[in-house]
Short mmCIF file of C-alpha atoms and ligand atoms in Angstrom, two decimals:
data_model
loop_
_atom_site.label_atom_id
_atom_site.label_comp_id
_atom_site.label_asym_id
_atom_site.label_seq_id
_atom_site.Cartn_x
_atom_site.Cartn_y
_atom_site.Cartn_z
CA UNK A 1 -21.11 -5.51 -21.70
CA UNK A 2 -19.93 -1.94 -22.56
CA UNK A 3 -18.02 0.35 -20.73
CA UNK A 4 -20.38 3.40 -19.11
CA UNK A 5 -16.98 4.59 -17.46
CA UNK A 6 -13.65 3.77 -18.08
CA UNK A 7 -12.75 2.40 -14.10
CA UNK A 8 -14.56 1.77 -10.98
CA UNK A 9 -12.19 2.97 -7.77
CA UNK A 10 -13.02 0.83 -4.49
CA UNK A 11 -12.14 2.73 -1.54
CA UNK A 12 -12.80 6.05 -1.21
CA UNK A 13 -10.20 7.17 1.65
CA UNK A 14 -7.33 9.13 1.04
CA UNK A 15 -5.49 7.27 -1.98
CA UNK A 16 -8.52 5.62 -3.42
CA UNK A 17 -9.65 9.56 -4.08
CA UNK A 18 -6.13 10.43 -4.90
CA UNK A 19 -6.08 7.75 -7.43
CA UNK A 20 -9.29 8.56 -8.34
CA UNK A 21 -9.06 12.19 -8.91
CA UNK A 22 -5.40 11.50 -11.18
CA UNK A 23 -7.83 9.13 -13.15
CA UNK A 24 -10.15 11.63 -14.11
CA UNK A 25 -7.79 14.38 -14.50
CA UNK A 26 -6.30 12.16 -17.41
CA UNK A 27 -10.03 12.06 -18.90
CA UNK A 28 -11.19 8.74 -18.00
CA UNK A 29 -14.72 8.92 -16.29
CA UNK A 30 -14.06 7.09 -12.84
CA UNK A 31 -16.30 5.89 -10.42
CA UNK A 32 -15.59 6.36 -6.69
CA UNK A 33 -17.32 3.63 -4.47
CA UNK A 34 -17.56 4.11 -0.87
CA UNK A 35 -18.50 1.45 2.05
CA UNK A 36 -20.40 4.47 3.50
CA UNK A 37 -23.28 6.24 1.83
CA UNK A 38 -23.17 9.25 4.16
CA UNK A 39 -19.70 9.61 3.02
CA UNK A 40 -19.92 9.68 -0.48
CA UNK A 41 -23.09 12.19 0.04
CA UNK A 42 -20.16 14.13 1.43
CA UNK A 43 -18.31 13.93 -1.79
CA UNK A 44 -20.70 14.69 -3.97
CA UNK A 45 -22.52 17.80 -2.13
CA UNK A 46 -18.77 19.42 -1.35
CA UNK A 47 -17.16 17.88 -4.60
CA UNK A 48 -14.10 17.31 -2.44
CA UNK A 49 -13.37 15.12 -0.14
CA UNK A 50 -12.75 17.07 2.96
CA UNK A 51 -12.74 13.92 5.29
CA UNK A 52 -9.06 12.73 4.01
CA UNK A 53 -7.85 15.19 1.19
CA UNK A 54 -8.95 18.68 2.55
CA UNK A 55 -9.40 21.37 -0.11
CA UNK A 56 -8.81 19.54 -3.18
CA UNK A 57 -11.45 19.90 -5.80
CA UNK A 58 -13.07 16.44 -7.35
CA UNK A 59 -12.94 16.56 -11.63
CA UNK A 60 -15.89 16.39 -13.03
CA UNK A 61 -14.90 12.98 -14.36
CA UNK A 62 -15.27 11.79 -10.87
CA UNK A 63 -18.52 10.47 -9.84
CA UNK A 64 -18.44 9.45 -6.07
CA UNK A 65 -20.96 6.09 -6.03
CA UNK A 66 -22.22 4.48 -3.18
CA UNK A 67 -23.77 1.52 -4.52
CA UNK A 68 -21.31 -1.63 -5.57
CA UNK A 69 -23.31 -3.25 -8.09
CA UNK A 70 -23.79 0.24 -9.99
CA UNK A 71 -19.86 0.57 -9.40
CA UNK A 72 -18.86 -2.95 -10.65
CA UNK A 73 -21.40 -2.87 -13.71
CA UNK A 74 -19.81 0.61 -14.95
CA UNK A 75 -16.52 -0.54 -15.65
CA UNK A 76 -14.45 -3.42 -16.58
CA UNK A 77 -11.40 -2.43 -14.67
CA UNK A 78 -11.43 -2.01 -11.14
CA UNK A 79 -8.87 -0.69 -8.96
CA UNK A 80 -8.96 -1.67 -5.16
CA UNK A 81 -7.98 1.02 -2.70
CA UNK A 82 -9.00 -0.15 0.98
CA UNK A 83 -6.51 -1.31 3.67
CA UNK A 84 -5.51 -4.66 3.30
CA UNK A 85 -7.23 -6.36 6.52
CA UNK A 86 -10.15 -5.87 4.63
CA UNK A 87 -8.51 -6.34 1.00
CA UNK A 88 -10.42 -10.11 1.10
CA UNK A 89 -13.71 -9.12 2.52
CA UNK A 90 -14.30 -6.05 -0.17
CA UNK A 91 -13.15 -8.71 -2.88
CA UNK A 92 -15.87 -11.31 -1.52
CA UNK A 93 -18.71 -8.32 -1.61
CA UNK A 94 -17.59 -7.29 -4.94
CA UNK A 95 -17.13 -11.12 -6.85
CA UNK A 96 -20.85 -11.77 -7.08
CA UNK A 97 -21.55 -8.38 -9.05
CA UNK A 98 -18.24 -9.16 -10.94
CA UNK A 99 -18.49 -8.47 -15.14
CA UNK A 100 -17.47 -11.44 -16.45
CA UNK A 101 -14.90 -9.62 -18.14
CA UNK A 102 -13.69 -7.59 -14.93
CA UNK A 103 -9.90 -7.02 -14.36
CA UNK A 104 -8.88 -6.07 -11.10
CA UNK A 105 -5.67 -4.12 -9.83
CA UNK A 106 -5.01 -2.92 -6.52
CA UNK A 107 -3.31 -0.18 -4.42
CA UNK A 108 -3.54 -1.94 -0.88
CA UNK A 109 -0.13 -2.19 0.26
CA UNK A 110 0.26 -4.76 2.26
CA UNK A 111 -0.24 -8.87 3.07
CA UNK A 112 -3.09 -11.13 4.32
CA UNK A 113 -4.09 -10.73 7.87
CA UNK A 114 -2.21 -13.62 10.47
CA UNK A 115 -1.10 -15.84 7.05
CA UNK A 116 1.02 -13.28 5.31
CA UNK A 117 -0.14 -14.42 2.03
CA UNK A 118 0.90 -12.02 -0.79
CA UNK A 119 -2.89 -10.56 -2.06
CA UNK A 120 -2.53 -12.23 -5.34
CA UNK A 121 -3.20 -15.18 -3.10
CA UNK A 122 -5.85 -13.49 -1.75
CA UNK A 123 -7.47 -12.35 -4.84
CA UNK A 124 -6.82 -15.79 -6.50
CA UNK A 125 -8.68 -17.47 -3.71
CA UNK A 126 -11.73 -15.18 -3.66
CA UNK A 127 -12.46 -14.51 -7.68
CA UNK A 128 -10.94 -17.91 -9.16
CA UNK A 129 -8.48 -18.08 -11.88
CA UNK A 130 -10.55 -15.83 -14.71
CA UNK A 131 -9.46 -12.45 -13.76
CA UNK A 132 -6.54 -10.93 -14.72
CA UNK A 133 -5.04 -9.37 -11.87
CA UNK A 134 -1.99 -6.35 -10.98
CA UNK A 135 -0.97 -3.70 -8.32
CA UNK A 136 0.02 -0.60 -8.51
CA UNK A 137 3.29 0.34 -5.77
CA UNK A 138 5.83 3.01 -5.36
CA UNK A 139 5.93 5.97 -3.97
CA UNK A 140 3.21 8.36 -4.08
CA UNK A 141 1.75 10.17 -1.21
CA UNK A 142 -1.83 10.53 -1.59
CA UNK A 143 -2.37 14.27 -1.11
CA UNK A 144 0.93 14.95 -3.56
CA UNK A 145 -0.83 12.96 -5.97
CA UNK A 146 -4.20 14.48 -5.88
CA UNK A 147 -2.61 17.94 -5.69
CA UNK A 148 -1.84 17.40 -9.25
CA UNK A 149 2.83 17.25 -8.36
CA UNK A 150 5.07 15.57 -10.05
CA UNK A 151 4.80 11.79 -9.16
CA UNK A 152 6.28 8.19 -10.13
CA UNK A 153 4.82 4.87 -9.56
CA UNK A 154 5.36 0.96 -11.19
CA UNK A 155 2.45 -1.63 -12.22
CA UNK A 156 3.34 -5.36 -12.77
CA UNK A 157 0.51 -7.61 -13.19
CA UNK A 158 -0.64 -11.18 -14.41
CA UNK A 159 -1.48 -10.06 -17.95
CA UNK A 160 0.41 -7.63 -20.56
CA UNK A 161 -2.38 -6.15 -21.83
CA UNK A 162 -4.20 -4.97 -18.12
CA UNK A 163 -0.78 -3.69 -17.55
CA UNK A 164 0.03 -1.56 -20.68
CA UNK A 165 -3.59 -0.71 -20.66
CA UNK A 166 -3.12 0.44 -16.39
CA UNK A 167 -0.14 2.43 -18.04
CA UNK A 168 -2.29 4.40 -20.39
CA UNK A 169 -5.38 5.25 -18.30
CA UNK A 170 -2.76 6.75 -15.07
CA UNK A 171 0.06 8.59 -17.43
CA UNK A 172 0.34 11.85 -17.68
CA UNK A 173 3.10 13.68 -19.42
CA UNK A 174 2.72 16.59 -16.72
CA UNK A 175 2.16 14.78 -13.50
CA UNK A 176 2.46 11.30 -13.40
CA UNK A 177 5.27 8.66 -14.76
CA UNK A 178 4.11 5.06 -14.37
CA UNK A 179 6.47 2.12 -15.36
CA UNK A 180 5.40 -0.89 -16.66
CA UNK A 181 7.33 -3.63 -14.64
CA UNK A 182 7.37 -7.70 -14.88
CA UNK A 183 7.94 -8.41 -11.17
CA UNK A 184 4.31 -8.92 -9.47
CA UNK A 185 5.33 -10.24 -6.40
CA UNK A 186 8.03 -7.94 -5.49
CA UNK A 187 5.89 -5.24 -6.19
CA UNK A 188 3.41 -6.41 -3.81
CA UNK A 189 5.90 -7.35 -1.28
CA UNK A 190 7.58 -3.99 -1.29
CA UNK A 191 4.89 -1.93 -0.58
CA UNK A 192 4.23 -3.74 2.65
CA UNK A 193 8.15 -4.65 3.66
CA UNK A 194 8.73 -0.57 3.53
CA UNK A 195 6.08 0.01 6.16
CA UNK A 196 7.55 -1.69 8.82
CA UNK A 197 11.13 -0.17 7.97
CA UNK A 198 9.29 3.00 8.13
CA UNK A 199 7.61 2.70 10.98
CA UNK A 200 11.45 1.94 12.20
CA UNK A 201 13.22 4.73 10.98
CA UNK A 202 10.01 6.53 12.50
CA UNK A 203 10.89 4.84 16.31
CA UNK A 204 14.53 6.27 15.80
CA UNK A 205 13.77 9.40 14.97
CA UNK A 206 11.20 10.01 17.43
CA UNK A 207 14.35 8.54 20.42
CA UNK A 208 16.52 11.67 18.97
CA UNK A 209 18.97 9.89 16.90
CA UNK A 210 20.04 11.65 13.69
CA UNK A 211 20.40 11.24 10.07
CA UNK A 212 23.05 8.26 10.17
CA UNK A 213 20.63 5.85 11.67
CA UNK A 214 17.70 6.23 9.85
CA UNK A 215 19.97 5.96 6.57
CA UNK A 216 21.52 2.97 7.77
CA UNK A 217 17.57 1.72 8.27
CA UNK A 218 16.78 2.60 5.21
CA UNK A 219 20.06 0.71 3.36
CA UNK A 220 19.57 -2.38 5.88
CA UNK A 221 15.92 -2.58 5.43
CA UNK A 222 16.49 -2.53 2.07
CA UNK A 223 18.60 -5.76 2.37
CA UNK A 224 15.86 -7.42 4.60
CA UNK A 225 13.57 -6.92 1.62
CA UNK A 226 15.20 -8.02 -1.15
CA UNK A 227 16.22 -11.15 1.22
CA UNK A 228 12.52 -11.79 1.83
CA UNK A 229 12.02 -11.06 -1.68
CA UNK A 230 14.14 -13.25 -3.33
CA UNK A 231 13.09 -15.90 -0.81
CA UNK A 232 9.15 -15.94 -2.15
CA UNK A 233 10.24 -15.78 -6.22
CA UNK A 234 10.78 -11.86 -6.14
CA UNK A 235 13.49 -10.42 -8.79
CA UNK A 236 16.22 -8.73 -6.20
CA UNK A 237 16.53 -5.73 -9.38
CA UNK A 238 12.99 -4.66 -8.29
CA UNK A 239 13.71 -3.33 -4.70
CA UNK A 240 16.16 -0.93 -6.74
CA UNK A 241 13.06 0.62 -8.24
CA UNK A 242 9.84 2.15 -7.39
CA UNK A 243 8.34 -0.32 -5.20
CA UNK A 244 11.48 -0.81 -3.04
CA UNK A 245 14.25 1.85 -2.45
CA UNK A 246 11.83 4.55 -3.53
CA UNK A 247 8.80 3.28 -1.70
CA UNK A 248 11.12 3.50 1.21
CA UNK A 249 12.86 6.48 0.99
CA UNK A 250 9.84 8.15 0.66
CA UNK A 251 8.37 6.76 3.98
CA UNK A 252 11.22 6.76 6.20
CA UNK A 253 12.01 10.71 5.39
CA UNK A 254 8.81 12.41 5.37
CA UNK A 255 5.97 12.98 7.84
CA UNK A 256 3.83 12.48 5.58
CA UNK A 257 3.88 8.96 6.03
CA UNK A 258 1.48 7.31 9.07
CA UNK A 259 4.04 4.61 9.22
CA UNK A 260 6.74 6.53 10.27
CA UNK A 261 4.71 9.20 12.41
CA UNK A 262 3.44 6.06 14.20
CA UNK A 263 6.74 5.23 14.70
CA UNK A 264 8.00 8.24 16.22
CA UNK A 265 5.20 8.37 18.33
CA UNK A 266 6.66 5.16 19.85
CA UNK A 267 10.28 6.61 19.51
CA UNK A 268 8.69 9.40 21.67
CA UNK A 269 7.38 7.12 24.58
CA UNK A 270 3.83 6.70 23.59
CA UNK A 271 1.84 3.64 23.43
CA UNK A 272 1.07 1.28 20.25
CA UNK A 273 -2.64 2.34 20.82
CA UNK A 274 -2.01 6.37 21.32
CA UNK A 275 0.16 6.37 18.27
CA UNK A 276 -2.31 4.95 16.44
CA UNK A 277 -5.47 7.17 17.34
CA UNK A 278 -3.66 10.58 16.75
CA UNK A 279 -3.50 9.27 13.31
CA UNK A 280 -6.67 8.72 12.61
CA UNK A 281 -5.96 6.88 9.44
CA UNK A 282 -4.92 3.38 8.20
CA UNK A 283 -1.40 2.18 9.82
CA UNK A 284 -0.73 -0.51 7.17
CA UNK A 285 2.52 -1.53 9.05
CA UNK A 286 1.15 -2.16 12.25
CA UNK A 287 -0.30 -5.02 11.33
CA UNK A 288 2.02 -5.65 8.20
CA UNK A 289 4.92 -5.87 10.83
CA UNK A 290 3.11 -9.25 11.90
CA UNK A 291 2.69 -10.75 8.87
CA UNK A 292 6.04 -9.90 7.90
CA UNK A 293 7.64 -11.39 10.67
CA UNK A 294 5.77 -14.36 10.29
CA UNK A 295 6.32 -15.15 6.64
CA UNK A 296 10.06 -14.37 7.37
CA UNK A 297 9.91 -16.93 10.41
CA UNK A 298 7.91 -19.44 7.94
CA UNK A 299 10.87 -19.00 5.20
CA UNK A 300 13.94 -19.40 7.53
CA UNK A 301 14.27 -15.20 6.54
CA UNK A 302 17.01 -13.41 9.12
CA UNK A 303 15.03 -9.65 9.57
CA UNK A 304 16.66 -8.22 11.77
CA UNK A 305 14.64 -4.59 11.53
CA UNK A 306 11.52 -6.19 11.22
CA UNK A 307 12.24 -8.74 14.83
CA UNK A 308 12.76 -5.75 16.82
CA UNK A 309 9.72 -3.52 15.40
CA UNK A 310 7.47 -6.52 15.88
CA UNK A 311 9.13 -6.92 19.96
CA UNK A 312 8.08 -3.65 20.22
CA UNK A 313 4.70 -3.68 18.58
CA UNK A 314 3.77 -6.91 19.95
CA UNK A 315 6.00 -8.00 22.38
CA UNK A 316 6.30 -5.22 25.04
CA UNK A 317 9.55 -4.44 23.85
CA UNK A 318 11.20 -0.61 23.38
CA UNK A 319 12.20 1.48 20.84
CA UNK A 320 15.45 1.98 22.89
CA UNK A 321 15.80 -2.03 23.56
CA UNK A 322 15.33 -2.89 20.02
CA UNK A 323 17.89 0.19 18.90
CA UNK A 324 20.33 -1.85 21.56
CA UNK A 325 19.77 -4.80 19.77
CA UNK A 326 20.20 -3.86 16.66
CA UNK A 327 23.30 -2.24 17.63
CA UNK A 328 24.64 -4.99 19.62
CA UNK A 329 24.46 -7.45 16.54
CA UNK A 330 27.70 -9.94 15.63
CA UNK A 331 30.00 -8.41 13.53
CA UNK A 332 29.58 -8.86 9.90
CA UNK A 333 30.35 -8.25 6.50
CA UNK A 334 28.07 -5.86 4.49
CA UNK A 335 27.32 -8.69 1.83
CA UNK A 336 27.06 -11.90 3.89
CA UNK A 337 24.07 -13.73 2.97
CA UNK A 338 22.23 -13.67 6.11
CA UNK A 339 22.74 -10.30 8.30
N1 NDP B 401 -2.48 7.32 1.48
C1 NDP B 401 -1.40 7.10 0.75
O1 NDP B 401 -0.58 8.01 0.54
C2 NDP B 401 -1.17 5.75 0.15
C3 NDP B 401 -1.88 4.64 0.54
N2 NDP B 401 -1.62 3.42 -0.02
C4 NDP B 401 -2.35 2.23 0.40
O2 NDP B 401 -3.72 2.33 0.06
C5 NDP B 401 -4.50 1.54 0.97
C6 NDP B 401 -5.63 2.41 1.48
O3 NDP B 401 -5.04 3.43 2.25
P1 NDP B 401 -5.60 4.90 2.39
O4 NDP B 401 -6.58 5.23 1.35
O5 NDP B 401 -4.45 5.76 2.55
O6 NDP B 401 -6.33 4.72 3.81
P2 NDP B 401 -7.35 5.72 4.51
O7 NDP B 401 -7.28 5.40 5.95
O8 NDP B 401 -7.11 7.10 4.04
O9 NDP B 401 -8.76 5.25 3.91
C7 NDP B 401 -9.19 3.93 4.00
C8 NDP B 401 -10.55 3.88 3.35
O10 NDP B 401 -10.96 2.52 3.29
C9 NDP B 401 -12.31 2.49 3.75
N3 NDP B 401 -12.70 1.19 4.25
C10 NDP B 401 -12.39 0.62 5.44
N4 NDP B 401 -12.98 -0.59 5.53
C11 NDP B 401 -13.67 -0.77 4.39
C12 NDP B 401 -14.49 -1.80 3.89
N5 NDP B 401 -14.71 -2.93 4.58
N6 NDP B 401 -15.06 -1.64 2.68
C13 NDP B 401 -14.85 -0.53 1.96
N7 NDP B 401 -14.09 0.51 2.37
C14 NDP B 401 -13.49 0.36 3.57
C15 NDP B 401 -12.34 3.53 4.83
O11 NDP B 401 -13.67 3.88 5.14
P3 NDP B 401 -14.02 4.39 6.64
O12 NDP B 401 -13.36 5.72 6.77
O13 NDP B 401 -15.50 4.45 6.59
O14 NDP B 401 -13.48 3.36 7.57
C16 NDP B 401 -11.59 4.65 4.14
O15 NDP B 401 -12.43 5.34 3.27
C17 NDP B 401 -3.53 1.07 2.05
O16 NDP B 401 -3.16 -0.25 1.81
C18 NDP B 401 -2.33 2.00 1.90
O17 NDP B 401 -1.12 1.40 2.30
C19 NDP B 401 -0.69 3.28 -0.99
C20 NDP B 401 0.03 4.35 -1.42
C21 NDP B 401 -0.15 5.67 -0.89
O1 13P B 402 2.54 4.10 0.81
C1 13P B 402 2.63 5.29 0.98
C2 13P B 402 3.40 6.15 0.10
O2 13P B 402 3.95 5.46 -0.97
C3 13P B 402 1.91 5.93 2.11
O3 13P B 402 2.64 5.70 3.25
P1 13P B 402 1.94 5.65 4.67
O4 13P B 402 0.89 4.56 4.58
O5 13P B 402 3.04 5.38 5.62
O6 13P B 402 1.30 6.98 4.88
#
């Protein structure tokens, strides 16, 4: 089956049009799917999508779609841009209008709902073995991306040609760098370990304390990842990269993120469910802080950072009580095993 476009974007929220919009910017003709039809109306009367990137004008490459089997017939490559609690159920909708051909990448950063599967898992379980598969992580805010600034990000997938092919259709020598990388799980695991480290450096900041804890959250929540990491068949070089100390960085430092504005929402006194309406948009690490925990607790995985975000998230717990414990740890040295 030929090509009518070059990729098919599922998810048309903030980063699915970010990714979207970079797509067609390059010169590829991408399709934007949407779950709602009213929505993508929106898109394609304003040519903008004023719902989650305000003011930014669609390419003309960029035809917003409404109907999946239209989408998925369009385009052997599809990228998959919805939040990851419904990562399975879009890829169960989408298999049965599938090109047999299809390869499928995906932005969701995060891990199964209550199992903590990676989404490989997921994806393997849903679509079979035929399809090659890779994600796209690092750190790229959605509305810096579709503003057209500077930007880095890393693909890994199951197949060398899908990757180096990913590679071509995203660079640009004026906007974006993207890195071809051989690590698929710890790119997947990063982008969903940094939201819960986010969301903690969030809770500190929003208590009052300064620069010195959040950078010693950032450094130790590194070390909690590349733990995990190494624990599920992750390379511990990757968390240097994109996907890991930059994925963080970015999140931790900069309101843009909804993990760590969620978290100093709680830092501030509110509740989990306050926090979460003022912002209106997908909280990843909310529920990633679960799943997290609980493939940590499965692997024998000492997270310190990630216990006391999910005592506060799910355990009635406070910001200020989890600082304390943190705090209050054993003494140890920096490059002990287990923290
Ligand atoms: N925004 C960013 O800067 C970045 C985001 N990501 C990741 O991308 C993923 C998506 O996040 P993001 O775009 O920011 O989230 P948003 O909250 O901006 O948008 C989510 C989109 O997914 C749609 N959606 C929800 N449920 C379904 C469904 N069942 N079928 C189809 N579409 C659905 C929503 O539609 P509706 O509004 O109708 O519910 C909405 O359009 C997350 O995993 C996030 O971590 C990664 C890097 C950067
Ligand atoms: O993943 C992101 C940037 O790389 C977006 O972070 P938030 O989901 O915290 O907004």
């Amino acid at each position: 089956m030929k090509n009518t476009a070059d990729i098919t974007v599922l998810g048309a929220g903030s980063y699915g049009t970010a990714l979207a919009i970079s797509l067609a910017s390059n010169g590829h003709k991408t399709l934007l799917w949407g779950h709602d039809p009213e929505h993508i109306e929106n898109l394609k009367r304003d040519r903008a999508n004023e719902a989650f990137l305000p003011g930014i004008a669609l390419p003309d490459l960029l035809i917003p779609e409404s109907d999946l089997a239209t989408a998925l017939a369009a385009s052997n490559n599809v990228l998959v841009v919805v939040p990851s609690h419904v990562f399975g159920q879009v890829l169960k909708q989408a298999k049965p209008l599938l090109r047999h051909d299809a390869r499928i990448v995906w932005a969701t950063k995060g891990l199964e709902p209550e199992t903590g599967r990676l989404l490989q898992e997921v994806a393997r379980e849903v679509l079979g073995e035929q399809y090659p598969l890779a994600v796209l992580s690092g750190p790229t805010f959605a509305k810096e991306l579709a503003a057209g600034m500077p930007t880095a990000i890393s693909v890994a997938g199951t197949d060398d040609t899908f990757t180096n092919d990913l590679v071509e259709l995203l660079h640009s020598p004026s906007r974006l760098r993207v890195y071809a990388n051989d690590d698929f799980i710890g790119l997947q695991l990063g982008g969903a370990v940094k939201n819960v480290i986010a969301i903690s450096a969030g809770m500190s900041d929003g208590i009052g304390f300064g620069a010195n804890a959040r950078t010693a959250l950032i450094t130790r929540g590194l070390v909690e990842l590349t733990r995990l990491g190494e624990a599920i068949g992750a390379q511990g070089s990757t968390f240097m990269g994109m996907a890991g100390l930059g994925d963080l960085v970015l999140t931790c430092t900069d309101n843009q993120s909804r993990n760590r504005r969620f978290g100093l929402a709680l830092g501030q006194g509110k509740d989990v469910d306050t926090a979460q309406a003022e912002i209106g948009q997908v909280v990843e690490g909310y529920r990633n802080t679960k799943e997290v925990y609980t493939l940590a607790k499965r692997l024998g995985v000492e997270m310190p950072i990630t216990e006391q975000v999910y005592r506060v998230l799910y355990q009635g717990g406070t910001p200020h009580e989890a600082a304390k414990a943190l705090l209050g740890r054993e003494k140890k040295s920096e490059t002990a095993e287990s923290d």
